[in-house]
Amino acid sequence: MTAWISEFVPALFRQWAFVLAVSPILPGVVAKTKAWVAGRQGPPVIQPYRDIVKLFQKGAAYSRTTTWIFRAGPVISFSAAMAAVLMIPIGGMEAPLTFQGDLILFAYVWGTSRFFTMTAALDTGSAFEGMGASREAVFSCLAEPALFLGLLTLAREAGSLSMSDLLSVGLIRIWSIHAPALCLVTTAFIVVFLTENSRIPIDDPNTHLELTMIHEVMVLDHSGPDLALIEYASAVKFFALGALLVRIVYPIRSGGFWAGGAVLGIGLLGLSILVGVIESTMARLRLARIPQFLAFAFVLAGFGVILTLAAA
Amino acid sequence: MTLDALITQNGAAFDAVDVPILSPEQFRREILDGVERGLRITAYFGERIGAAKTSLVCVLADDAENSLSVLSCAVRDRYRSLTPDCPQAHLFEREIAEQCDVIPEGHPWMKPVRYQSVALPIPGGTPFFSAEGEVLHEVAVGPVHAGIIEPGHFRFQCHGENVLHLEIQLGYQHRGAESFLETAPSPRSMAVAESVAGDTVIGHALAYCNVVESISRCAVSPRAQALRAVALELERLSNHIGDLGALCADVGFLPSAAYFGRLRGEFLNLLMSLTGNRNGRSFVRPGGVTFDLNDSMPADFQARLKAAEYDIQSAARLMFETPSVLARLEGTGAVSERTCRELGLVGPSARSCGMPLDVRSDHPHGAYRFSHIPVSTVSGGDVYARAMVRRIEVERSIQFLEDHLHDMPEGGQDLRNSAGPLRSGRMTICLVEGWRGEIAHVAVSGESGVLRRYKIKDPSFHNWTALAMALRETPISDFPLCNKSFNLSYAGHDL
Amino acid sequence: MMSGEYSAILVLVVITNFYILNTSRYIISARAIALQGCLLSLLPLPDAFAGSPQAMFLSAGTLMVKGILMPVILIRAIRSTDEFRVAQPFLGHVASVLLGFVILVAAFWAGAAIPLPTRPHDVLMGAVGLATILTGMMIMVNRRKAVGQVIGFLILENGILILSLRISRGLPFVIEMAILFDVLLAAMIFGGFIQSVHETFSHTDVSRMRKLKG
Amino acid sequence: MTPFLICLGLWTLGGVVGLCGGKRILPVSASAAVAGSVLGLLTAAKVLATGDGVAFHAGWQMPYGEFHLALDPLSAVFLVPILVLCALAAVYGVGYLKDRDSRQIGGAVFFFHLLVVSMCVVVTAKNAILFLLVWEIMALVSFFLVMLDSRRVEVRRAGWIYLASAHIGTAFLLVLFAWMGYTAGNFDFDAWQNLSQIGTRTASVWFILALIGFGTKAGFWPFHVWLPEAHPAVPSHVSAVMSGVMIKTGIYGLIRVVALLGPPPAWWGMTLLCIGLISGILGVLFALAQHDIKRLLAYHSVENIGIIALGMGGGLLGMSYGMEEAALFGWAGALLHVINHALFKGLLFMGAGSVQHATGSRDIEKLGGLLKKMPVTGSTFLIGSAAISGLPPLNGFVSEFLIYVCYFKLALGGPLFTGAAAAFAIAGLALIGGLAAACFTKVFGVVFLGEPRTDVSSHASPFSLTTPMALLAASCILIGVFPSAAVRGLTVEALKAIGLGLSPADVGLLSLTSILTRLNLCIGILIALLIFITLIRAWIISRRRISQTVTWDCGYSAPTSRMQYTAGSFVQHFIDLFHLFLQPRERRQNPIGYFPKKASYESHSADLATRRIFEPLFEWIQDLAEKIQWIQQGRVQTYLLYIFVTLAAVLSFQAFR
């Protein structure tokens, strides 16, 4: 028992340290890429760290309409993000938390985070935030089936229900036999990734227009440390879902935590650049067209499932 | 002409007493007849005469005949409103009610325009139109906006994302520009005229100068006229390109947004080379302009225009050929041609509904009398059409500038003539096609060289209502896009 | 060519189907059809490398006709009618895509039932062929404008080609060439059809053809 | 067994006492109920812990058997939520009913207690005749409860719809039990064990009969039509019981019969899977479209019954393919969801009742900002909302997790067709989860958050209303935080009773235990993180300057309560997206012209099954009835009864032959 604890606890904190240290740089890289494509200097890549630190140092303003729910929202979304990353294998080894079925918990933890973010948004009694919550509700609910079907494809290929097995070395072999299915899943996951992280073409994180945003408008009234938690949580979410994508596309062979972590980090930087390029070359979808886009992702993931099922 | 009115031309001065004074009933019928025949109300204002009397003056533009008709009537404290039969009069009548305390009876929408009258309520005190239904909600945006833009309050009646109705309440920027100009022309009044709308410096300055020149019968040299046209077109170019960039930014399409943002700077810089100010301030003055082009500058301008034109072409092609952009623009915020006609829209907003309205060709003034710019119209009335009109106008303006700079009239010492004192009892109507559309300045001079009544009409005054109409049955998330596609002036409306 | 690439091509064919179901822009649909034609031209290549000049010929013919010629005709027809902005399917796009997915599942179910000698990728090929045919039919039913019907028809023809490649194995290639020219002919006729509908109604909306009655 | 009989006695006693007194007698009845429930729960707990059933033979010979009650683990699994929820509902009723006139109170208490007793007997009856008898009593008693407020037209309508559907269900059961009893030669359930030897064809017919008969009670789509009518009509604590546990008796019956029928063919599982998907998705979609909070919750019962059916379907599929592990997860999920749903749905209905009690309104569009005035009701309602949305770390997640694992395992190991079906089930579950979360964000956000939309008065709920809710919320959290203990304690013995995991060293059971232990660890870490970060945040915030202000209003100083999102607006995307199913009837008056005088908008989604199946069916039947006027009775239901009697006759003929 004590041996298990002495192994488990350091792994836990190592994972958190890595994620907390790496994740804020990713939005910074996206912003830098966008600036670079647009021919601008752009903010330094470490700007998100500065923002978070600055926000933690600030005071906060609360609306008189709000209740404890408004204050609980950021805490829950940050905790959920921190819990979810424990299921992601960083290096070539297993994640600190792994069991058969952890992929379901992984997907649902984000659901908890979303639920409380939405209720916190509605707590302000503002039409803007209601609008954001309504959009978040519908789009995330449509992205969910695509995510699950994608995970199912991977699970079927890996023969396991654990994220650590799904994203293991075995993927290399699977790529060599079932490349089409994996490509379909990757495409679907990119869509889910963009949706969940409120990126163009689903959402435009940079616009200041309350009427068109999704995620940003939900957190309009949060300030100070609460906003810092939200920003940090969304960076961690970017990391977690991004790591899922990177691990699929580039299965990490072996290596310890830090060597594998470095490879993963490089992959995530690449993903951030890719997101920056996507944001620089695509217009945002009209809101009414987003379900269509997500249905497309769902169909791709479903096709992936069919291919793996038919291959048996 | 069956119209019982004084027929005049853009920029011509006439004796104020020549304007026929009709009975209110006749006045009303003449206007309705005129609008029925396709005329537009270009200006409509009241002037207090005596203790309890107000004279209503209406200027109708006949775009086909290139003429303007002026008619007036005298009323006491109320008259029958034109609005139920002629919607384009609605804001004018509300403005008259606010300025002169004359009540248009039967006006369906008596709400404050600028909160400038003591009789009408303060901001926030007017009830907004409210649709019934428990599932509906209201979205209130403004007067403080998230972007750095001017103040205005927008009230949406929504079912979820769909807007049933939008009501726009402006007036937060009222500064009293008209009353500042009701003096003898002075450097200060020039500054006021240039500040009517901060992004239409040349347009409003030009209109004011035309008024002063016309009443004081001052001639402007051909070279000064040509330079004024160059400045006006540069202003149009920089704003249109800025709008195209802003549209791209609103749909989240960054490459074109960044491109257009830079190109807008190119034209502001050109304007700076010409006028010494990126917005063109202190350039247009009564009697002429303050700066000339030296010998090398036309060639330099042409080269810079050429280079910019190439870049604009590629940025515009990128914008108009990317399906994801088109999908956002097409069919969004459509205004029908009928609405356009009934509300009397002007400028690119009208041209995007297929209405060939352009002061530069309908009521040409200055250099436009000699060199023409084709009117650019697009049908559809949606955001796409409004973007397309801007794109075409950009191309044509650049073409115009290139031709124009190639053979500028020779000029000597007469670049800026002195205007001389205003003659008394004269009236004039000066229209200028600013980048937003028809700017109308109407002035009546009084005794001893002062302007007795000065009326400014920014194109936004017509077009704001069209934005509200464009939003009907449109997703609220498309509002910023629609708003940007009209890009109307709050300051120009609020004066 | 390995079966991995083979299935990749077929997967891409299915994706183009969905893409066409999902898009509302006719020009984009036509481009996707061109892509689909090019993909189809790759399918006979394994046989060609195995030393079958007929297969080589078939591949080249497919590329010429389906990959280049017909899309060009189609795009010109679309441009000429000035109706290249948007399609309005009777069913919404989301519903069409989901229906397309149901069709795909059904095709996989039925495709496995085609009783012919199977190579490793035959199940996939049969299913994709069937799905493509059915998708084409669905598009033909679902679109209002004549252009939409043409697009549906071309997809249907592509599906027939895949299915015939799946079934044939020994089918004289003359028949396949005949199919190709058949399609070409159809495309020409459709081009003219769009033109005439357009000229008659200045609006290629098939639902307005009811006016033709009586 | 004696404590259980005393429990029944106490409940009955409480009911009879309630009948003769006014509001002062309410606490007495409730005390009897609580005492009885505690006794009953002790018995049930013992059964669940040991796995050994207890039986009671009264020795009264009825025509086809004797009065035979038995408490085996399967009964106990259903008895636990019944007794827990009903006892709490009885306590809740003390505060909830006391403002009504005493005649109504008497009826409500009496029928409520009788309903509880009948439910307890239904899940323990061991004789088919007794079962049917009590089943019918249960239906009638709940009908009387629905009709309590029979002055209102919609209540009468609800009552009749309920009665009709209850009897349609009973008719099928009558045929089923008659047939099974005839085949077995006896009506005692114990004697039916050898029915598993019967051929698949007969078994399938029985399965279908049971599916329709019990499905009508359980609320499978499209037999759910009575739920959204009946639940809003009864007092809230009764709706909590009806929705939380009464409909589960249908599930109980179905499991009981299926367990008797021997190895299931795959298509049974497929059928339940389809029913589950349809009920789940359509249930939650129609819930989204509702404005009446109790009607909305009633539709959520359809959704949750769908989830339970998905679990059962997965269990049956696993059994038929010999995938014991998957089957174990499916059944465990279904059984646990039965309990979980009773807890959170009871909680939510009580919350809705408190809101109605405090404000007098069930229309969520009229409410708002109640959390400040009713903190306990609001907070517990939030816990219930999160639980019903299947979010960790609450109990709803645990049962949905088990069902997910079941389908993942089926998809991993099953043949192509099963794999595809499992994939659909997984996608469907994900969709249902997302939609449910959206729906409860809507309800909670609109009712409890923001500012009041109309000036309805409200007050904090009395102690007797909040205590049961707090207890239910606590149990939701408890099961969610300790999933491993909950599953092992509550379901494992019952799983054995269904015929799964018979040996202690069973692979499936081991994997179930190990997965749940790890899940427990993860949820523990999540909880620890929540506490830790809450403390950190509190520490940081305490050192910063905090100011109170208004919600961002764009500088406009005269806001109105209409400037918040409404429930109808919140779900507009969903209604647009799924209009094919919801078919909203819009009544709109668009603003006309440039200066509109009036505009309005209303939207209402009538039930799809009512509109597309039953109304046409009833119309058709009415037409038919008009044609055969010679058996004219004047009531559609009677005609229906004729039709089903005929059907029963035909089927019995088949059996006798």
Coordinates of N, CA and C in Angstrom, one line a residue, chain A residues 34 37-40 127-128 131 134-135 200 204 206-212 276 279-289, chain B residues 137-141 146-147 156 161 249-255 258 322 324-325 327-332 476-480:
Chain A
K34 N -1.1 33.4 -35.4 CA -2.1 34.3 -36.2 C -1.5 35.6 -36.5
V37 N 1.0 35.2 -39.4 CA 0.4 35.1 -40.7 C -0.2 36.4 -41.1
A38 N -0.7 37.2 -40.2 CA -1.3 38.5 -40.5 C -0.2 39.5 -40.7
G39 N 1.1 39.2 -40.5 CA 2.1 40.1 -40.7 C 2.3 41.1 -39.5
R40 N 1.8 40.7 -38.4 CA 2.0 41.6 -37.2 C 3.0 41.0 -36.3
A127 N -28.6 38.8 -20.6 CA -29.0 38.1 -21.9 C -27.8 37.7 -22.6
F128 N -26.7 38.4 -22.6 CA -25.5 38.0 -23.3 C -25.0 36.6 -22.8
M131 N -27.2 33.8 -23.8 CA -27.0 33.5 -25.2 C -25.8 32.6 -25.3
S134 N -26.6 29.1 -24.0 CA -27.5 28.4 -24.9 C -26.7 27.8 -26.0
R135 N -25.8 28.6 -26.6 CA -25.0 28.1 -27.7 C -24.0 27.0 -27.3
I200 N -12.1 29.2 -34.0 CA -12.6 29.3 -35.4 C -12.5 28.0 -36.0
D204 N -15.1 32.5 -32.2 CA -13.9 33.4 -32.4 C -13.5 33.9 -31.1
N206 N -11.2 35.9 -30.3 CA -10.6 37.2 -30.3 C -11.6 38.3 -30.5
T207 N -12.8 38.0 -31.0 CA -13.7 39.1 -31.3 C -14.2 39.7 -30.0
H208 N -14.5 41.0 -30.0 CA -15.1 41.6 -28.8 C -16.6 41.7 -28.9
L209 N -17.2 41.1 -29.8 CA -18.6 41.3 -30.0 C -19.4 40.3 -29.2
E210 N -20.1 40.8 -28.2 CA -20.8 40.0 -27.3 C -21.8 39.1 -28.0
L211 N -22.4 39.6 -29.1 CA -23.5 39.0 -29.7 C -23.1 37.7 -30.4
T212 N -21.9 37.6 -30.8 CA -21.5 36.5 -31.7 C -20.7 35.4 -31.0
G276 N -3.5 27.9 -35.2 CA -3.3 29.3 -35.6 C -3.5 29.5 -37.1
E279 N -7.1 29.2 -38.0 CA -7.8 30.5 -37.7 C -7.5 31.6 -38.6
S280 N -6.3 31.5 -39.2 CA -5.9 32.6 -40.1 C -6.4 32.4 -41.5
T281 N -6.9 31.2 -41.8 CA -7.3 31.0 -43.2 C -8.8 30.7 -43.4
M282 N -9.5 30.6 -42.3 CA -10.9 30.3 -42.4 C -11.7 31.4 -41.8
A283 N -12.9 31.6 -42.4 CA -13.8 32.5 -41.7 C -14.6 31.7 -40.7
R284 N -15.2 32.4 -39.7 CA -16.0 31.7 -38.8 C -17.3 31.3 -39.5
L285 N -17.9 30.2 -39.0 CA -19.1 29.7 -39.6 C -20.3 30.5 -39.1
R286 N -21.3 30.7 -39.9 CA -22.5 31.2 -39.4 C -23.1 30.3 -38.3
L287 N -23.6 30.9 -37.3 CA -24.0 30.1 -36.1 C -24.9 28.9 -36.5
A288 N -25.8 29.2 -37.5 CA -26.8 28.2 -37.8 C -26.2 27.1 -38.6
R289 N -25.0 27.3 -39.1 CA -24.3 26.2 -39.8 C -23.4 25.3 -39.0
Chain B
H137 N -37.2 37.3 -25.2 CA -36.4 38.1 -24.3 C -35.9 39.3 -25.0
E138 N -35.4 40.3 -24.2 CA -34.8 41.5 -24.9 C -33.3 41.5 -24.6
V139 N -32.6 41.9 -25.6 CA -31.2 42.1 -25.5 C -30.9 43.6 -25.6
A140 N -30.3 44.2 -24.6 CA -30.0 45.6 -24.7 C -28.5 45.8 -24.9
V141 N -28.1 46.4 -25.9 CA -26.7 46.6 -26.2 C -26.4 48.1 -26.3
A146 N -18.6 47.1 -26.4 CA -17.4 46.4 -26.1 C -16.3 46.9 -27.0
G147 N -16.5 47.2 -28.2 CA -15.5 47.8 -29.1 C -15.4 49.3 -28.8
F156 N -33.1 44.6 -28.8 CA -33.6 43.5 -29.7 C -34.7 42.8 -29.0
E161 N -32.1 32.9 -30.9 CA -31.2 33.7 -31.7 C -31.9 34.6 -32.7
A249 N -12.9 41.0 -40.5 CA -12.6 40.7 -39.1 C -13.8 40.2 -38.4
D250 N -15.0 40.7 -38.7 CA -16.2 40.3 -38.1 C -16.6 38.8 -38.4
V251 N -16.2 38.4 -39.6 CA -16.5 37.0 -39.8 C -15.3 36.1 -39.4
G252 N -14.3 36.7 -38.8 CA -13.2 36.0 -38.3 C -12.2 35.5 -39.4
F253 N -12.2 36.3 -40.6 CA -11.3 35.9 -41.7 C -10.1 36.9 -41.6
L254 N -9.1 36.4 -41.1 CA -8.0 37.3 -40.7 C -7.1 37.7 -41.9
P255 N -6.8 36.9 -42.9 CA -5.9 37.3 -43.9 C -6.3 38.6 -44.6
A258 N -6.3 41.7 -42.2 CA -5.0 42.3 -42.0 C -4.6 43.1 -43.2
T322 N -13.4 33.1 -51.1 CA -13.4 32.1 -50.1 C -14.8 31.7 -49.7
S324 N -16.1 30.1 -47.2 CA -16.5 30.3 -45.9 C -16.9 31.8 -45.6
V325 N -16.2 32.7 -46.3 CA -16.6 34.1 -46.2 C -17.9 34.4 -46.8
A327 N -20.3 32.4 -47.4 CA -21.4 31.8 -46.7 C -21.9 32.7 -45.6
R328 N -21.0 33.5 -45.1 CA -21.4 34.4 -44.0 C -22.1 35.6 -44.6
L329 N -21.6 36.1 -45.7 CA -22.1 37.4 -46.2 C -23.4 37.2 -47.0
E330 N -23.5 36.2 -47.8 CA -24.7 36.1 -48.7 C -26.0 35.9 -47.9
G331 N -26.9 36.6 -48.3 CA -28.3 36.5 -47.7 C -28.4 37.0 -46.3
T332 N -27.3 37.5 -45.7 CA -27.4 38.1 -44.4 C -27.9 39.5 -44.4
I476 N -29.3 37.0 -34.2 CA -28.7 38.1 -33.6 C -27.2 38.1 -33.7
S477 N -26.7 36.9 -33.9 CA -25.2 36.8 -34.0 C -24.7 37.5 -35.3
D478 N -25.6 37.7 -36.2 CA -25.2 38.4 -37.4 C -25.3 39.9 -37.3
F479 N -25.8 40.4 -36.1 CA -25.9 41.9 -36.0 C -24.6 42.6 -36.2
P480 N -23.5 42.2 -35.5 CA -22.3 43.0 -35.7 C -21.9 43.1 -37.2

